Structures are given as C-alpha cells and as structure tokens.
CSV table of C-alpha atoms and ligand atoms in Angstrom, one decimal:
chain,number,residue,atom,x,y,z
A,4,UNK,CA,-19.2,24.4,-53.5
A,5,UNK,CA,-20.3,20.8,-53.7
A,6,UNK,CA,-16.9,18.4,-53.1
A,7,UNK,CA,-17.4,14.8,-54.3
A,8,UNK,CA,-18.1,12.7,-51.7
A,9,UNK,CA,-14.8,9.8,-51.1
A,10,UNK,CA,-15.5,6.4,-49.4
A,11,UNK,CA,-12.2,4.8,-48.6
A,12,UNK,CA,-12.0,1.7,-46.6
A,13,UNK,CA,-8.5,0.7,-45.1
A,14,UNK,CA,-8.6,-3.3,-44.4
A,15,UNK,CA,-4.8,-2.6,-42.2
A,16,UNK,CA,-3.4,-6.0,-41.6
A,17,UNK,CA,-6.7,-8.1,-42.5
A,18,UNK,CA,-7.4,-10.8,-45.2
A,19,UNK,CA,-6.0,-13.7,-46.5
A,20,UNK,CA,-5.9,-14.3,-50.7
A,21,UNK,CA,-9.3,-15.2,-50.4
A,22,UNK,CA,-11.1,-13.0,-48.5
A,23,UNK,CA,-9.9,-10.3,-50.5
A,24,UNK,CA,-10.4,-11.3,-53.8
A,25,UNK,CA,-13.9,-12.4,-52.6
A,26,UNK,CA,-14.4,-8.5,-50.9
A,27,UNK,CA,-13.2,-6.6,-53.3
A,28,UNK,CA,-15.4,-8.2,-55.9
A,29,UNK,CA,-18.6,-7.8,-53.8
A,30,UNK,CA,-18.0,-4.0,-54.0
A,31,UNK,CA,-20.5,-2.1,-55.6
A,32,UNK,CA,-19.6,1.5,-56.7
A,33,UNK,CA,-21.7,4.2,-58.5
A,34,UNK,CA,-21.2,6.7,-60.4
A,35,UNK,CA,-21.3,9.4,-57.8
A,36,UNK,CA,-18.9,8.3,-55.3
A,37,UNK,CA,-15.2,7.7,-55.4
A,38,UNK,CA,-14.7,4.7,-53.7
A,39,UNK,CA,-10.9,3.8,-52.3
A,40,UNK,CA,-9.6,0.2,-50.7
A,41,UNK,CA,-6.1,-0.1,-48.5
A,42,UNK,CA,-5.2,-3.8,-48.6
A,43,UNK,CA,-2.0,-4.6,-46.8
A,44,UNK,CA,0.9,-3.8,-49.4
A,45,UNK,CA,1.0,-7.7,-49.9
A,46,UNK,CA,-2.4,-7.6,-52.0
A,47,UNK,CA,-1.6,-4.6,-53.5
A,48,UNK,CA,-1.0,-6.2,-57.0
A,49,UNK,CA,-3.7,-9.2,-56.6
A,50,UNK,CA,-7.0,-6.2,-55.5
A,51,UNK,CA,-5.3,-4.6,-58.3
A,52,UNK,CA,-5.7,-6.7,-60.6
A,53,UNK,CA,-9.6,-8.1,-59.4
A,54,UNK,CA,-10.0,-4.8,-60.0
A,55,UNK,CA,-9.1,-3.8,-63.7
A,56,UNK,CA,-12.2,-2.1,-65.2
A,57,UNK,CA,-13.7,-1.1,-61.9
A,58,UNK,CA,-13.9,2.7,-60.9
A,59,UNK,CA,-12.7,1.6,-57.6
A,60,UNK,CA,-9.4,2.7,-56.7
A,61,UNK,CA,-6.6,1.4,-54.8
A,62,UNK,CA,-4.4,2.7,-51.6
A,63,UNK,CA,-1.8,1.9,-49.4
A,64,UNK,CA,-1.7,2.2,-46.1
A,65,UNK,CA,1.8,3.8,-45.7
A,66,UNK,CA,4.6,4.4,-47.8
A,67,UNK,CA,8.8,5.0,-47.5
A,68,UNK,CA,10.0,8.4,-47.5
A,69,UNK,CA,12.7,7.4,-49.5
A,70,UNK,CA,13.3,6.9,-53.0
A,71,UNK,CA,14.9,3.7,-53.0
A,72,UNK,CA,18.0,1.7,-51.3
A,73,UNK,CA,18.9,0.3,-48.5
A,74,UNK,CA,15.8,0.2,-46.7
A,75,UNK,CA,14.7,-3.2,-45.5
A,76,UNK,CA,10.9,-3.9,-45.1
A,77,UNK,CA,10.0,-0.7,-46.4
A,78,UNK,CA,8.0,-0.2,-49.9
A,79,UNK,CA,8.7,2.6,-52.3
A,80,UNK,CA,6.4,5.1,-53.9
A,81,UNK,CA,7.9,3.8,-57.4
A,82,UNK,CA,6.6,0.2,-56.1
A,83,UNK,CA,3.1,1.6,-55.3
A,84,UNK,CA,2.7,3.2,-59.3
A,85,UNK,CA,3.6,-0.4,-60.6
A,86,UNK,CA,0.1,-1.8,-59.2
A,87,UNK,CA,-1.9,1.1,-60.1
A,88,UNK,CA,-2.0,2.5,-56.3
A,89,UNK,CA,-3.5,6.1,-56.7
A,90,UNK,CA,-4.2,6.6,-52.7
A,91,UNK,CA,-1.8,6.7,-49.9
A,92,UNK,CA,-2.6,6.9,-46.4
A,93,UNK,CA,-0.3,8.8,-44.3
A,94,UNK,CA,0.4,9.4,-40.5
A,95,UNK,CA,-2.8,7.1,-39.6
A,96,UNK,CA,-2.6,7.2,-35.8
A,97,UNK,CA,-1.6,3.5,-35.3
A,98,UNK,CA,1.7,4.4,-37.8
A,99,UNK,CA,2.2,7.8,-35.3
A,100,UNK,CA,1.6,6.2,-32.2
A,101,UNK,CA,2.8,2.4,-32.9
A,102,UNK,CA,5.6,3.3,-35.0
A,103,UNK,CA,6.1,6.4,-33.8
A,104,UNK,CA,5.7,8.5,-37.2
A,105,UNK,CA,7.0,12.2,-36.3
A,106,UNK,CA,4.6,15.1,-37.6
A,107,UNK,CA,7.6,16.2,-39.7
A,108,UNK,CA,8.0,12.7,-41.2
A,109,UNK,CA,4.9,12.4,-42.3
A,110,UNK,CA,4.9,15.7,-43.9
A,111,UNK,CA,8.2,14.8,-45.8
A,112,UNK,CA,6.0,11.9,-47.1
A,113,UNK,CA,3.1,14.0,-48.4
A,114,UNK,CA,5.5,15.4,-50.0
A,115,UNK,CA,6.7,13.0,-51.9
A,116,UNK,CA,3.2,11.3,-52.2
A,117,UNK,CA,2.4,14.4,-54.3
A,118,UNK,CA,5.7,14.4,-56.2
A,119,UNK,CA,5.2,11.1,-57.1
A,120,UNK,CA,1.6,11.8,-58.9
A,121,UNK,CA,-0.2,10.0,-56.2
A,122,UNK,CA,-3.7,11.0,-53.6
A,123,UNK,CA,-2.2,11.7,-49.9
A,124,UNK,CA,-4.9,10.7,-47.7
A,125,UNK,CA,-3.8,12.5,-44.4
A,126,UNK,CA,-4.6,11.1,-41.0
A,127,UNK,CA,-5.5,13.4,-38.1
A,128,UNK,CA,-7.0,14.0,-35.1
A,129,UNK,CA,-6.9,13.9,-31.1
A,130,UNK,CA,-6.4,11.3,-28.2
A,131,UNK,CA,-9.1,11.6,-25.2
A,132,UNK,CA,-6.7,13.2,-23.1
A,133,UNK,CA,-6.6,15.7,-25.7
A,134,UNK,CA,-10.1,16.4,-26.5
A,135,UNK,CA,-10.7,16.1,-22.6
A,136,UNK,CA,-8.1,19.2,-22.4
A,137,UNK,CA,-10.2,21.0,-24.6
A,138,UNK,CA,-7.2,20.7,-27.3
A,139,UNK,CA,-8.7,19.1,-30.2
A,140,UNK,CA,-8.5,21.8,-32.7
A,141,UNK,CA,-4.8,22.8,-31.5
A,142,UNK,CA,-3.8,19.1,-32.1
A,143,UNK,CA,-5.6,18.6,-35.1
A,144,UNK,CA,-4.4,21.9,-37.1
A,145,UNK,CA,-0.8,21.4,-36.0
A,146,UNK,CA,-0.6,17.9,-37.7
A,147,UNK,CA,-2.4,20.0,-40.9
A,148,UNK,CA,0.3,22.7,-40.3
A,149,UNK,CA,3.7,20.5,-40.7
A,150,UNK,CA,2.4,19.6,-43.9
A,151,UNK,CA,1.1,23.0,-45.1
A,152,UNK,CA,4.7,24.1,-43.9
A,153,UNK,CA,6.2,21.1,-45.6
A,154,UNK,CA,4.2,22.0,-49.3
A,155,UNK,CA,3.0,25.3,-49.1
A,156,UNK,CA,-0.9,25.9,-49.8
A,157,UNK,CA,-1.4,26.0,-53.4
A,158,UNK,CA,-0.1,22.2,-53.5
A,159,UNK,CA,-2.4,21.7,-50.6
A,160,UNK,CA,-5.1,21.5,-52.8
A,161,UNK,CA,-4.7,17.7,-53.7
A,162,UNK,CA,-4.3,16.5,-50.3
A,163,UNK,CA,-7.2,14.8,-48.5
A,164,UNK,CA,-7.5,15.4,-44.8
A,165,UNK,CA,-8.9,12.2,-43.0
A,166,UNK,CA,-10.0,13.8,-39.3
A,167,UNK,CA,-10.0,10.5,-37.3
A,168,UNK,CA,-10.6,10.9,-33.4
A,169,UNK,CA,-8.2,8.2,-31.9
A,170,UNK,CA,-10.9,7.6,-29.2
A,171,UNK,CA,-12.9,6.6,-31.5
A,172,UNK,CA,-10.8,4.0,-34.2
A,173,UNK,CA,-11.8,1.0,-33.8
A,174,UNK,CA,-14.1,1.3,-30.7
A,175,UNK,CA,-17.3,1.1,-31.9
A,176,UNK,CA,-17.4,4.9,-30.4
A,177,UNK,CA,-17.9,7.2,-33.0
A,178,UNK,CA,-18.0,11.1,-32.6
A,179,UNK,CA,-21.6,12.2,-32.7
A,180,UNK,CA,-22.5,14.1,-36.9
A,181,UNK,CA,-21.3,17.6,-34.4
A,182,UNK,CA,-19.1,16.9,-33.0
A,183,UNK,CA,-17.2,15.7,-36.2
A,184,UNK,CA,-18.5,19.1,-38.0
A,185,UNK,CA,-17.1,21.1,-35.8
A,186,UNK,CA,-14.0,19.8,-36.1
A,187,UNK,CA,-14.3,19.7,-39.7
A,188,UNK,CA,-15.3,23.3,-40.1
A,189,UNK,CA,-12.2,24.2,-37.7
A,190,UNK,CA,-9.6,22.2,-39.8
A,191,UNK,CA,-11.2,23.7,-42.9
A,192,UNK,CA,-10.8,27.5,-41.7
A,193,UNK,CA,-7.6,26.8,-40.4
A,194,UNK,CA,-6.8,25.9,-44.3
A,195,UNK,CA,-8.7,29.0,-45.2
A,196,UNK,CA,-6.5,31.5,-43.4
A,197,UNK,CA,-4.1,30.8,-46.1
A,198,UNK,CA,-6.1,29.9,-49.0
A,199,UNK,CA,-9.9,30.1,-48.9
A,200,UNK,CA,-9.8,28.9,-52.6
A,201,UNK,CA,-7.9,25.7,-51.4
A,202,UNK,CA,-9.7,25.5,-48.1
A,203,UNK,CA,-13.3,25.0,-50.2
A,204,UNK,CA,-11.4,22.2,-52.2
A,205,UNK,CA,-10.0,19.9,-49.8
A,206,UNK,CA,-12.1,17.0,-48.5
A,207,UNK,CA,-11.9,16.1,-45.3
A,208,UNK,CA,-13.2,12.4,-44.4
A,209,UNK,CA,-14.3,11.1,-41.1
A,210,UNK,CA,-12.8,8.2,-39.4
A,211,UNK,CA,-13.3,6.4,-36.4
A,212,UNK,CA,-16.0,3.5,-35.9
A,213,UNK,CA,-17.9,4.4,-39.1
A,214,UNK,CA,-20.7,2.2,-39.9
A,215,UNK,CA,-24.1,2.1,-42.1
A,216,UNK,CA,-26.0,2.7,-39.4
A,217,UNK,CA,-24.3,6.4,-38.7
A,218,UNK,CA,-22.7,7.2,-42.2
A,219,UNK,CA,-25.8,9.0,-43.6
A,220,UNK,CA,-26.3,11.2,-40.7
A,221,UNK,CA,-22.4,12.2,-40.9
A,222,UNK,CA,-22.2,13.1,-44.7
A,223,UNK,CA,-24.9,15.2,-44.3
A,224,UNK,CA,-22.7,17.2,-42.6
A,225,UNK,CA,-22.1,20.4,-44.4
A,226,UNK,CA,-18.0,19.9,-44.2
A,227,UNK,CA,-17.7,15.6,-43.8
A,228,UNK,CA,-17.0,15.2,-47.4
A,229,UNK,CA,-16.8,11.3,-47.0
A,230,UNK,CA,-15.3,9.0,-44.6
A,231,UNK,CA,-12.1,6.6,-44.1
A,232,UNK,CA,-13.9,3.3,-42.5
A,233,UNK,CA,-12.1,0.4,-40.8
A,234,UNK,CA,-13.5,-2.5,-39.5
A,235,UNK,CA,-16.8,-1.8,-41.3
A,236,UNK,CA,-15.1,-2.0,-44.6
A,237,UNK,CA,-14.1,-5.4,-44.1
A,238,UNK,CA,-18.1,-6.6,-44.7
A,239,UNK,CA,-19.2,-5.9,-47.8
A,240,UNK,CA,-22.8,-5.2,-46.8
A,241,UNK,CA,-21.6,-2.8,-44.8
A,242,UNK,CA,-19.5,-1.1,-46.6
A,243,UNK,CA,-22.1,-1.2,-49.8
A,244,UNK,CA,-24.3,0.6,-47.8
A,245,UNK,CA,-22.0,3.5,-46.8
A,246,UNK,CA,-21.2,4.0,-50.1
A,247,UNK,CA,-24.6,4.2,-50.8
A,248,UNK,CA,-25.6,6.6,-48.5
A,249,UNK,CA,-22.9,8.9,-49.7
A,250,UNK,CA,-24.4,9.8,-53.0
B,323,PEP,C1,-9.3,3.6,-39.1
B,323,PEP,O1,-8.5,2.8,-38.7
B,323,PEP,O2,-9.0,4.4,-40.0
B,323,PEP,C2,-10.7,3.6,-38.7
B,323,PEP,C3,-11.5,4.6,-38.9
B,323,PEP,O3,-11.1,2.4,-38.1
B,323,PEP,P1,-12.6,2.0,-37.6
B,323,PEP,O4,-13.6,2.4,-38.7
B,323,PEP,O5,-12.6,0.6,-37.3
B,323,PEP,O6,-12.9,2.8,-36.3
C-alpha cells in the first residue's frame, strides 16, 4: 500500500510576527505532499490566515486535555478549531521530559484530539541510555501502547506516529535511513498484531535533525512515510527541498 507522504515542520517557540508571515509564505507545496506547520499557539490565527487558499495545513504543538475552565495558560481543542488547526502534536519529547507529560496523559489527549475531529501527530521514541540498553523498540511500543489502550485500534487508524529519537532532536545527529526503518517496521508490526488493516494505514514520520541533505535517502525507506522537522523547517530553502524530495 502506498501511504501519502506528510512533511510537518514544528517551528516550537521560534519567530516573531515577521518571520512567520515571511516563512510561511515562502512555502511551496505540491500536489503530492501534505505539508503541516506548528507555530507557537500565539501565531496560530495570523499562519492561519497567510495561509487561506494554501493546501498547507496548520498544527499545534500541544493541546489541554480539558474541555474548558479553570485552566490558566492552557489552550483548548475548541480554541485550536477556531483558527483552522487540523494537526496536533502530542507527547513531543521536550513536553514528556520538560513538562513531564505522563504516557497516560498524553493518551487521554489523543483521545480527545480525535474526538474533537482533529490529526494527532504522536511523538515517540528513545533516549541514548535507552537505545544503548538495547531497549528502543520496548520504549517506543509502550508509548504506542497507552494510546492503543487509551482508543482501541480501529480509531488508531487516524493517528500519525512521529518516531523521534531524542538523541537525535535537535543535534544535528540524525539516525542513519536503517536505523530509522527498523524502528519503523517494529512500531508498524507492533500495530499489526492488533490490526494489520490499521497497521498498513498509519504513517509514521521521522524526526530528529532532519535536513535536505538526508530527507531523500530517509523517505525512501519502505516504512518512513514522511518526516516531523525542527530546526530545518525554520529555513525555507530547507524545508522546500524536503518537501520536494518527498514526492
Ligand atoms: C523535533 O523537535 O521534532 C525535531 C525533529 O527537531 P530537529 O529537526 O531540530 O531535530
């Protein structure tokens, strides 16, 4: 089955009004990609708008668990569907290990994410230590777990798994084309113990020090179906060319 490819870029807390407006209009998608941008929740409304008749879509970069209330600093899923946000990225590994997002709590908000109508974009993957221990695929497939527990498979369908090595966010150390395919293919049978119908559906991106010079050789991968970029999606040349080498 061939899964349409999904170039996300997640700008975290980067940009000014400016530099946004400025990036997001340099972006140039095509027909055969769906690219996604996560400005900080504070542009949400402003890329929203730059972007009204662009096939480009928009994400957050978290969201509440809650509905609404007495919540201060937090931003509701209700809040996200007045700008148009159709992507929300959940349990990133800065959220689980700077705010110390629970596995549970970020399936509770997949949950929601889906209730809501919106594309959970669902962050995994291993420390050093943890690939070191040889324990990557355990830590990996028991972050996919507390959601499947959390949904069941059949809604597991419309999640997209982001398999992010946190070794490798943000420095500039990416895990070789294999070494992400084998991770890839081990999230994906994991899935297919369950459901091998929903396991052939879900796309799983790669993230972690994504750049033009590497994303060609990573898509090719049999199960990278696209990529969540960081740092590189802040340059638009950069980013451009990842997109284009995922058609
Ligand atoms: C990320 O934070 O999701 C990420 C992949 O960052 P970078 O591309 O900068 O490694």
């Amino acid at each position: 089955m061939t899964r349409r490819k999904i170039v996300a870029g997640n700008w975290k807390m980067n940009g000014s009004v400016e530099s946004v407006v400025e990036l997001v209009e340099s972006i140039q998608a095509n027909d055969a990609v769906d690219v996604v941008v996560a400005p900080s929740y504070v542009y949400l409304p402003l890329v929203a708008q730059s972007l009204t008749g662009s096939k480009v879509m928009v994400a957050a970069q978290n969201v509440s668990e809650f509905a609404k209330g007495a919540f201060t600093g937090e931003v509701s899923l209700s809040m996200l569907k007045d700008f148009s946000v159709s992507h929300v990225i959940l349990g990133h590994s800065e959220r689980r290990s700077l705010f110390a997002e629970s596995d549970a709590q970020v399936a509770r908000k997949v949950a929601s994410t889906l209730e809501a109508g919106l594309t959970p974009i669902l962050c995994v993957g291993e420390t050093l230590e943890q690939r070191e221990a040889g324990t990557t695929l355990t830590v990996c497939n028991a972050q996919v777990d507390a959601v499947l527990e959390e949904i069941g498979i059949e809604l597991f369908e419309k999640v997209v798994i982001a398999y992010e090595p946190v070794w490798a966010i943000g420095t500039g150390k990416s895990a070789s084309s294999e070494q992400a395919q084998e991770v890839h293919k081990g999230i994906r049978d994991n899935i297919a113990r369950r459901s091998s119908k929903v396991a052939e559906k879900v796309a799983i991106l790669y993230g972690g020090s994504v750049k033009a010079s590497n994303s060609a050789e990573l898509f090719a991968q049999a199960d990278i179906d696209g990529a969540l970029i960081g740092g590189a999606s802040l340059d638009a040349t950069e980013f451009n060319s990842i997109i284009e080498s995922a058609k």
